[in-house]
Amino acid sequence: MIEFFLKLFSIMPLKLNHWVGTLIGRLLYLSNSQSEQVVRKNIEICFPNLTKAQQQDLIKKSLIEAGKGLSESGFVWFNSFKHNAKHIVKTKGAQYLQGDENTILLVPHFGCWEITARVVSLHRPTTFMYKELQDKKQNALLLSLREQQDLYMAAANKKGVLKLQRAFKDKQLIAILPDQYPGEKGSVVSPFFGQNAQTMTLLVKLARKNKAKVLMAWAARLDKGKGYELNIKPVNILSSTGRVEDDVALMNQAIEQLVKTKPEQYLWNYKRFKG
């Protein structure tokens, strides 16, 4: 059933796809869904200075963007990489992807990270770390849709970390979504929007160990299904102290600065402050 809907979304023009995603988001907002409850709690925590009306408006917009994220998944996965790339109407910072130096892409849950992975891999082979699903059949389907052409996937476990190290040796880009809940192992508590958030340490540790440059990468959605703007921006997340805690704090600050540009496009229905 999931695969059927993903394929249905894939044949829609992007404008129609995002219109359907908007309807899904409005339904999530009006139905007092679990997503709505999580988004509401996160926004109230992170934007306490907004009025209740402003918070409500951001909650609604965030759920609409989350709905678009659901519908566009099929549009990205069941179409070719070149088809995806046609919908990137503007790219900033592509020159930073060139060369063969060790490079890590810091990819927050912002905009459409799925299309970010695919389009970046057209510039340079990329190994992307992902979190495995508990359902083995769904995970196998997801892996088959993601791991194509010069885009390779590494599970978020010890084997996956070794795969990332091999990717460095092969002069590939590696990409990590750093704002997933990592559990207590391999993480530190670090400020995010003024709140303590359990935050992974893997990205900053890999950057230091491999003397890698770090690029933040995101594809912002444009209004009315007009496409995406791909952005590649160097960020400094390695502190002068050399302490992992300070590195992670800089990483969270960089993500927070991005989120503030279009807060509705961040994945607020993710339990960022879990634990």
mmCIF file of C-alpha atoms in Angstrom:
data_model
loop_
_atom_site.group_PDB
_atom_site.id
_atom_site.type_symbol
_atom_site.label_atom_id
_atom_site.label_comp_id
_atom_site.label_asym_id
_atom_site.label_seq_id
_atom_site.Cartn_x
_atom_site.Cartn_y
_atom_site.Cartn_z
ATOM 1 C CA MET A 1 0.000 0.000 0.000
ATOM 2 C CA ILE A 2 2.832 2.401 0.894
ATOM 3 C CA GLU A 3 4.601 1.617 -2.369
ATOM 4 C CA PHE A 4 1.357 2.205 -4.315
ATOM 5 C CA PHE A 5 0.933 5.714 -2.914
ATOM 6 C CA LEU A 6 4.608 6.544 -3.433
ATOM 7 C CA LYS A 7 4.298 5.535 -7.094
ATOM 8 C CA LEU A 8 1.101 7.569 -7.404
ATOM 9 C CA PHE A 9 2.898 10.625 -6.012
ATOM 10 C CA SER A 10 5.770 10.029 -8.447
ATOM 11 C CA ILE A 11 3.653 10.553 -11.568
ATOM 12 C CA MET A 12 2.176 13.830 -10.381
ATOM 13 C CA PRO A 13 3.690 17.112 -11.560
ATOM 14 C CA LEU A 14 5.484 18.717 -8.621
ATOM 15 C CA LYS A 15 2.899 21.504 -8.367
ATOM 16 C CA LEU A 16 0.094 18.937 -7.958
ATOM 17 C CA ASN A 17 2.265 16.793 -5.684
ATOM 18 C CA HIS A 18 2.838 19.678 -3.291
ATOM 19 C CA TRP A 19 -0.841 20.631 -3.468
ATOM 20 C CA VAL A 20 -1.733 17.121 -2.281
ATOM 21 C CA GLY A 21 1.004 17.399 0.353
ATOM 22 C CA THR A 22 -0.594 20.640 1.527
ATOM 23 C CA LEU A 23 -3.916 18.811 1.984
ATOM 24 C CA ILE A 24 -2.157 16.087 3.976
ATOM 25 C CA GLY A 25 -0.551 18.742 6.175
ATOM 26 C CA ARG A 26 -3.862 20.527 6.760
ATOM 27 C CA LEU A 27 -5.430 17.193 7.746
ATOM 28 C CA LEU A 28 -2.607 16.557 10.219
ATOM 29 C CA TYR A 29 -3.213 20.017 11.648
ATOM 30 C CA LEU A 30 -6.986 19.732 11.968
ATOM 31 C CA SER A 31 -7.134 16.156 13.253
ATOM 32 C CA ASN A 32 -5.122 16.693 16.445
ATOM 33 C CA SER A 33 -2.705 14.056 15.152
ATOM 34 C CA GLN A 34 0.385 12.884 16.995
ATOM 35 C CA SER A 35 2.440 14.889 14.506
ATOM 36 C CA GLU A 36 0.483 18.026 15.392
ATOM 37 C CA GLN A 37 1.082 17.429 19.094
ATOM 38 C CA VAL A 38 4.848 16.978 18.624
ATOM 39 C CA VAL A 39 5.124 20.008 16.330
ATOM 40 C CA ARG A 40 3.149 22.138 18.778
ATOM 41 C CA LYS A 41 5.320 21.139 21.721
ATOM 42 C CA ASN A 42 8.587 21.725 19.825
ATOM 43 C CA ILE A 43 7.526 25.134 18.532
ATOM 44 C CA GLU A 44 6.290 26.269 21.936
ATOM 45 C CA ILE A 45 9.663 25.233 23.400
ATOM 46 C CA CYS A 46 11.841 26.754 20.668
ATOM 47 C CA PHE A 47 9.891 29.945 19.937
ATOM 48 C CA PRO A 48 8.630 31.142 23.338
ATOM 49 C CA ASN A 49 8.836 34.787 22.229
ATOM 50 C CA LEU A 50 6.189 34.329 19.536
ATOM 51 C CA THR A 51 2.611 35.190 20.401
ATOM 52 C CA LYS A 52 0.120 32.312 20.600
ATOM 53 C CA ALA A 53 -1.290 33.359 17.228
ATOM 54 C CA GLN A 54 2.198 33.387 15.674
ATOM 55 C CA GLN A 55 2.997 29.983 17.160
ATOM 56 C CA GLN A 56 -0.283 28.613 15.805
ATOM 57 C CA ASP A 57 0.507 29.958 12.352
ATOM 58 C CA LEU A 58 3.968 28.353 12.416
ATOM 59 C CA ILE A 59 2.516 25.026 13.599
ATOM 60 C CA LYS A 60 0.098 25.019 10.663
ATOM 61 C CA LYS A 61 2.762 25.973 8.119
ATOM 62 C CA SER A 62 5.170 23.363 9.519
ATOM 63 C CA LEU A 63 2.621 20.573 9.187
ATOM 64 C CA ILE A 64 1.886 21.657 5.610
ATOM 65 C CA GLU A 65 5.607 21.415 4.831
ATOM 66 C CA ALA A 66 5.692 18.015 6.538
ATOM 67 C CA GLY A 67 2.818 16.931 4.286
ATOM 68 C CA LYS A 68 4.785 18.049 1.247
ATOM 69 C CA GLY A 69 7.718 16.054 2.574
ATOM 70 C CA LEU A 70 5.555 12.912 2.565
ATOM 71 C CA SER A 71 4.148 13.395 -0.930
ATOM 72 C CA GLU A 72 7.447 14.459 -2.511
ATOM 73 C CA SER A 73 9.209 11.316 -1.259
ATOM 74 C CA GLY A 74 7.571 9.285 -4.014
ATOM 75 C CA PHE A 75 8.297 12.055 -6.516
ATOM 76 C CA VAL A 76 12.003 11.844 -5.652
ATOM 77 C CA TRP A 77 12.465 8.094 -5.159
ATOM 78 C CA PHE A 78 10.492 6.783 -8.140
ATOM 79 C CA ASN A 79 11.956 9.196 -10.676
ATOM 80 C CA SER A 80 15.476 9.327 -12.067
ATOM 81 C CA PHE A 81 18.285 11.413 -10.625
ATOM 82 C CA LYS A 82 18.300 13.557 -13.763
ATOM 83 C CA HIS A 83 14.535 14.083 -13.441
ATOM 84 C CA ASN A 84 15.101 15.226 -9.841
ATOM 85 C CA ALA A 85 17.888 17.581 -10.916
ATOM 86 C CA LYS A 86 15.585 19.334 -13.392
ATOM 87 C CA HIS A 87 13.574 20.615 -10.449
ATOM 88 C CA ILE A 88 16.581 22.325 -8.854
ATOM 89 C CA VAL A 89 15.955 25.764 -10.319
ATOM 90 C CA LYS A 90 18.900 27.407 -8.604
ATOM 91 C CA THR A 91 22.127 26.152 -7.029
ATOM 92 C CA LYS A 92 24.413 28.110 -4.731
ATOM 93 C CA GLY A 93 27.880 26.896 -3.779
ATOM 94 C CA ALA A 94 28.243 23.930 -6.158
ATOM 95 C CA GLN A 95 31.932 24.798 -6.536
ATOM 96 C CA TYR A 96 32.579 23.617 -2.974
ATOM 97 C CA LEU A 97 31.765 20.037 -4.020
ATOM 98 C CA GLN A 98 34.677 19.887 -6.452
ATOM 99 C CA GLY A 99 38.082 18.408 -5.704
ATOM 100 C CA ASP A 100 39.082 15.255 -3.869
ATOM 101 C CA GLU A 101 39.762 16.500 -0.327
ATOM 102 C CA ASN A 102 37.928 14.836 2.538
ATOM 103 C CA THR A 103 34.503 16.461 2.711
ATOM 104 C CA ILE A 104 31.516 15.923 4.998
ATOM 105 C CA LEU A 105 28.047 17.166 4.135
ATOM 106 C CA LEU A 106 26.059 18.293 7.150
ATOM 107 C CA VAL A 107 22.450 17.775 6.014
ATOM 108 C CA PRO A 108 19.811 18.871 8.547
ATOM 109 C CA HIS A 109 16.192 17.738 8.397
ATOM 110 C CA PHE A 110 15.344 20.877 6.465
ATOM 111 C CA GLY A 111 13.522 21.255 3.153
ATOM 112 C CA CYS A 112 13.888 18.170 0.957
ATOM 113 C CA TRP A 113 16.986 16.288 2.106
ATOM 114 C CA GLU A 114 16.154 13.333 -0.169
ATOM 115 C CA ILE A 115 16.598 15.405 -3.323
ATOM 116 C CA THR A 116 19.696 16.996 -1.781
ATOM 117 C CA ALA A 117 21.360 13.573 -1.541
ATOM 118 C CA ARG A 118 20.503 12.597 -5.094
ATOM 119 C CA VAL A 119 21.521 15.829 -6.800
ATOM 120 C CA VAL A 120 24.761 16.191 -4.854
ATOM 121 C CA SER A 121 25.769 12.663 -5.898
ATOM 122 C CA LEU A 122 25.559 13.794 -9.539
ATOM 123 C CA HIS A 123 28.460 16.147 -8.755
ATOM 124 C CA ARG A 124 30.538 13.623 -6.829
ATOM 125 C CA PRO A 125 29.931 10.040 -5.534
ATOM 126 C CA THR A 126 28.360 10.238 -2.087
ATOM 127 C CA THR A 127 27.870 7.861 0.836
ATOM 128 C CA PHE A 128 24.904 8.910 2.971
ATOM 129 C CA MET A 129 24.295 7.669 6.500
ATOM 130 C CA TYR A 130 20.726 6.647 7.275
ATOM 131 C CA LYS A 131 18.773 5.200 10.181
ATOM 132 C CA GLU A 132 17.434 1.707 9.497
ATOM 133 C CA LEU A 133 13.703 1.056 9.826
ATOM 134 C CA GLN A 134 12.558 -1.661 12.206
ATOM 135 C CA ASP A 135 10.354 -3.256 9.519
ATOM 136 C CA LYS A 136 12.823 -5.238 7.380
ATOM 137 C CA LYS A 137 10.649 -5.213 4.247
ATOM 138 C CA GLN A 138 10.122 -1.454 4.418
ATOM 139 C CA ASN A 139 13.809 -0.944 5.107
ATOM 140 C CA ALA A 140 14.767 -3.075 2.086
ATOM 141 C CA LEU A 141 12.399 -1.052 -0.116
ATOM 142 C CA LEU A 142 13.762 2.239 1.209
ATOM 143 C CA LEU A 143 17.346 1.111 0.672
ATOM 144 C CA SER A 144 16.634 -0.001 -2.910
ATOM 145 C CA LEU A 145 15.088 3.389 -3.701
ATOM 146 C CA ARG A 146 17.880 5.406 -2.124
ATOM 147 C CA GLU A 147 20.974 3.440 -3.095
ATOM 148 C CA GLN A 148 21.296 4.003 -6.831
ATOM 149 C CA GLN A 149 23.913 5.275 -9.295
ATOM 150 C CA ASP A 150 26.651 7.110 -7.340
ATOM 151 C CA LEU A 151 24.611 7.417 -4.140
ATOM 152 C CA TYR A 152 25.535 4.819 -1.525
ATOM 153 C CA MET A 153 23.978 4.245 1.876
ATOM 154 C CA ALA A 154 25.616 3.466 5.223
ATOM 155 C CA ALA A 155 23.509 2.325 8.160
ATOM 156 C CA ALA A 156 23.872 4.209 11.442
ATOM 157 C CA ASN A 157 25.888 1.490 13.172
ATOM 158 C CA LYS A 158 29.504 0.338 13.498
ATOM 159 C CA LYS A 159 29.545 -1.202 10.022
ATOM 160 C CA GLY A 160 28.160 2.027 8.625
ATOM 161 C CA VAL A 161 30.906 4.087 10.265
ATOM 162 C CA LEU A 162 33.534 1.804 8.710
ATOM 163 C CA LYS A 163 31.812 2.311 5.353
ATOM 164 C CA LEU A 164 32.100 6.080 5.799
ATOM 165 C CA GLN A 165 35.831 5.718 6.465
ATOM 166 C CA ARG A 166 36.236 3.672 3.273
ATOM 167 C CA ALA A 167 34.307 6.355 1.406
ATOM 168 C CA PHE A 168 36.929 8.903 2.452
ATOM 169 C CA LYS A 169 39.638 6.660 0.997
ATOM 170 C CA ASP A 170 37.675 6.445 -2.259
ATOM 171 C CA LYS A 171 37.486 10.275 -2.384
ATOM 172 C CA GLN A 172 33.711 10.250 -1.988
ATOM 173 C CA LEU A 173 31.600 12.808 -0.185
ATOM 174 C CA ILE A 174 30.017 11.543 3.001
ATOM 175 C CA ALA A 175 26.725 12.947 4.238
ATOM 176 C CA ILE A 176 25.138 12.803 7.684
ATOM 177 C CA LEU A 177 21.839 14.042 9.105
ATOM 178 C CA PRO A 178 23.210 15.287 12.443
ATOM 179 C CA ASP A 179 19.939 16.131 14.188
ATOM 180 C CA GLN A 180 18.562 12.612 14.598
ATOM 181 C CA TYR A 181 18.184 11.302 18.150
ATOM 182 C CA PRO A 182 21.350 9.205 18.598
ATOM 183 C CA GLY A 183 20.700 7.702 22.004
ATOM 184 C CA GLU A 184 23.008 8.313 24.947
ATOM 185 C CA LYS A 185 25.974 6.490 23.401
ATOM 186 C CA GLY A 186 27.821 8.521 20.808
ATOM 187 C CA SER A 187 26.182 11.779 21.868
ATOM 188 C CA VAL A 188 26.421 14.720 24.233
ATOM 189 C CA VAL A 189 23.819 17.113 25.598
ATOM 190 C CA SER A 190 24.114 20.380 23.697
ATOM 191 C CA PRO A 191 22.037 23.590 23.375
ATOM 192 C CA PHE A 192 19.570 23.811 20.493
ATOM 193 C CA PHE A 193 17.197 26.794 20.465
ATOM 194 C CA GLY A 194 18.122 27.353 24.103
ATOM 195 C CA GLN A 195 17.150 23.831 25.140
ATOM 196 C CA ASN A 196 19.247 20.789 25.984
ATOM 197 C CA ALA A 197 19.216 18.284 23.128
ATOM 198 C CA GLN A 198 20.952 14.927 22.929
ATOM 199 C CA THR A 199 23.163 15.444 19.855
ATOM 200 C CA MET A 200 25.359 13.031 17.932
ATOM 201 C CA THR A 201 29.127 13.412 18.046
ATOM 202 C CA LEU A 202 29.978 11.283 15.002
ATOM 203 C CA LEU A 203 30.102 14.108 12.468
ATOM 204 C CA VAL A 204 32.474 16.336 14.417
ATOM 205 C CA LYS A 205 34.681 13.393 15.371
ATOM 206 C CA LEU A 206 34.981 12.309 11.731
ATOM 207 C CA ALA A 207 35.767 15.877 10.695
ATOM 208 C CA ARG A 208 38.634 16.124 13.199
ATOM 209 C CA LYS A 209 40.010 12.644 12.590
ATOM 210 C CA ASN A 210 40.039 13.005 8.805
ATOM 211 C CA LYS A 211 40.841 16.737 8.652
ATOM 212 C CA ALA A 212 37.716 17.131 6.553
ATOM 213 C CA LYS A 213 36.013 20.312 5.458
ATOM 214 C CA VAL A 214 32.350 20.495 6.430
ATOM 215 C CA LEU A 215 29.654 21.777 4.083
ATOM 216 C CA MET A 216 26.066 22.379 5.097
ATOM 217 C CA ALA A 217 23.731 21.224 2.320
ATOM 218 C CA TRP A 218 19.990 21.777 1.973
ATOM 219 C CA ALA A 219 17.312 22.043 -0.697
ATOM 220 C CA ALA A 220 14.730 24.670 0.232
ATOM 221 C CA ARG A 221 11.245 24.205 -1.229
ATOM 222 C CA LEU A 222 9.960 27.028 -3.369
ATOM 223 C CA ASP A 223 6.330 28.112 -3.149
ATOM 224 C CA LYS A 224 3.570 26.641 -5.318
ATOM 225 C CA GLY A 225 5.595 23.621 -6.438
ATOM 226 C CA LYS A 226 8.040 25.728 -8.445
ATOM 227 C CA GLY A 227 10.982 23.498 -7.474
ATOM 228 C CA TYR A 228 13.895 23.729 -5.086
ATOM 229 C CA GLU A 229 16.940 25.871 -4.382
ATOM 230 C CA LEU A 230 20.028 23.786 -3.573
ATOM 231 C CA ASN A 231 22.514 25.388 -1.213
ATOM 232 C CA ILE A 232 26.048 24.308 -0.339
ATOM 233 C CA LYS A 233 27.760 26.386 2.336
ATOM 234 C CA PRO A 234 31.051 25.886 4.212
ATOM 235 C CA VAL A 235 30.579 25.893 7.981
ATOM 236 C CA ASN A 236 33.120 25.890 10.784
ATOM 237 C CA ILE A 237 32.098 23.416 13.470
ATOM 238 C CA LEU A 238 35.540 22.657 14.913
ATOM 239 C CA SER A 239 36.163 24.737 18.014
ATOM 240 C CA SER A 240 39.469 26.267 19.053
ATOM 241 C CA THR A 241 39.326 24.274 22.301
ATOM 242 C CA GLY A 242 39.220 20.921 20.525
ATOM 243 C CA ARG A 243 36.539 19.667 22.933
ATOM 244 C CA VAL A 244 33.825 17.505 21.412
ATOM 245 C CA GLU A 245 31.192 19.353 23.440
ATOM 246 C CA ASP A 246 32.274 22.686 21.966
ATOM 247 C CA ASP A 247 32.366 21.268 18.435
ATOM 248 C CA VAL A 248 28.830 19.904 18.799
ATOM 249 C CA ALA A 249 27.624 23.244 20.169
ATOM 250 C CA LEU A 250 28.978 25.001 17.065
ATOM 251 C CA MET A 251 27.254 22.422 14.856
ATOM 252 C CA ASN A 252 23.907 22.991 16.580
ATOM 253 C CA GLN A 253 24.355 26.760 16.247
ATOM 254 C CA ALA A 254 24.895 26.385 12.489
ATOM 255 C CA ILE A 255 21.746 24.277 12.154
ATOM 256 C CA GLU A 256 19.750 26.729 14.288
ATOM 257 C CA GLN A 257 20.822 29.657 12.099
ATOM 258 C CA LEU A 258 19.594 27.803 9.007
ATOM 259 C CA VAL A 259 16.284 26.836 10.615
ATOM 260 C CA LYS A 260 15.571 30.464 11.516
ATOM 261 C CA THR A 261 15.643 31.436 7.817
ATOM 262 C CA LYS A 262 12.549 29.294 7.056
ATOM 263 C CA PRO A 263 11.447 27.677 10.336
ATOM 264 C CA GLU A 264 8.391 26.051 8.751
ATOM 265 C CA GLN A 265 10.656 23.886 6.559
ATOM 266 C CA TYR A 266 12.371 22.199 9.500
ATOM 267 C CA LEU A 267 11.094 18.767 10.559
ATOM 268 C CA TRP A 268 9.398 19.823 13.774
ATOM 269 C CA ASN A 269 7.360 16.612 14.008
ATOM 270 C CA TYR A 270 10.609 14.823 14.917
ATOM 271 C CA LYS A 271 11.129 14.376 18.663
ATOM 272 C CA ARG A 272 14.316 16.446 18.739
ATOM 273 C CA PHE A 273 14.341 16.786 22.524
ATOM 274 C CA LYS A 274 13.687 13.121 23.257
ATOM 275 C CA GLY A 275 15.691 11.911 26.240
#
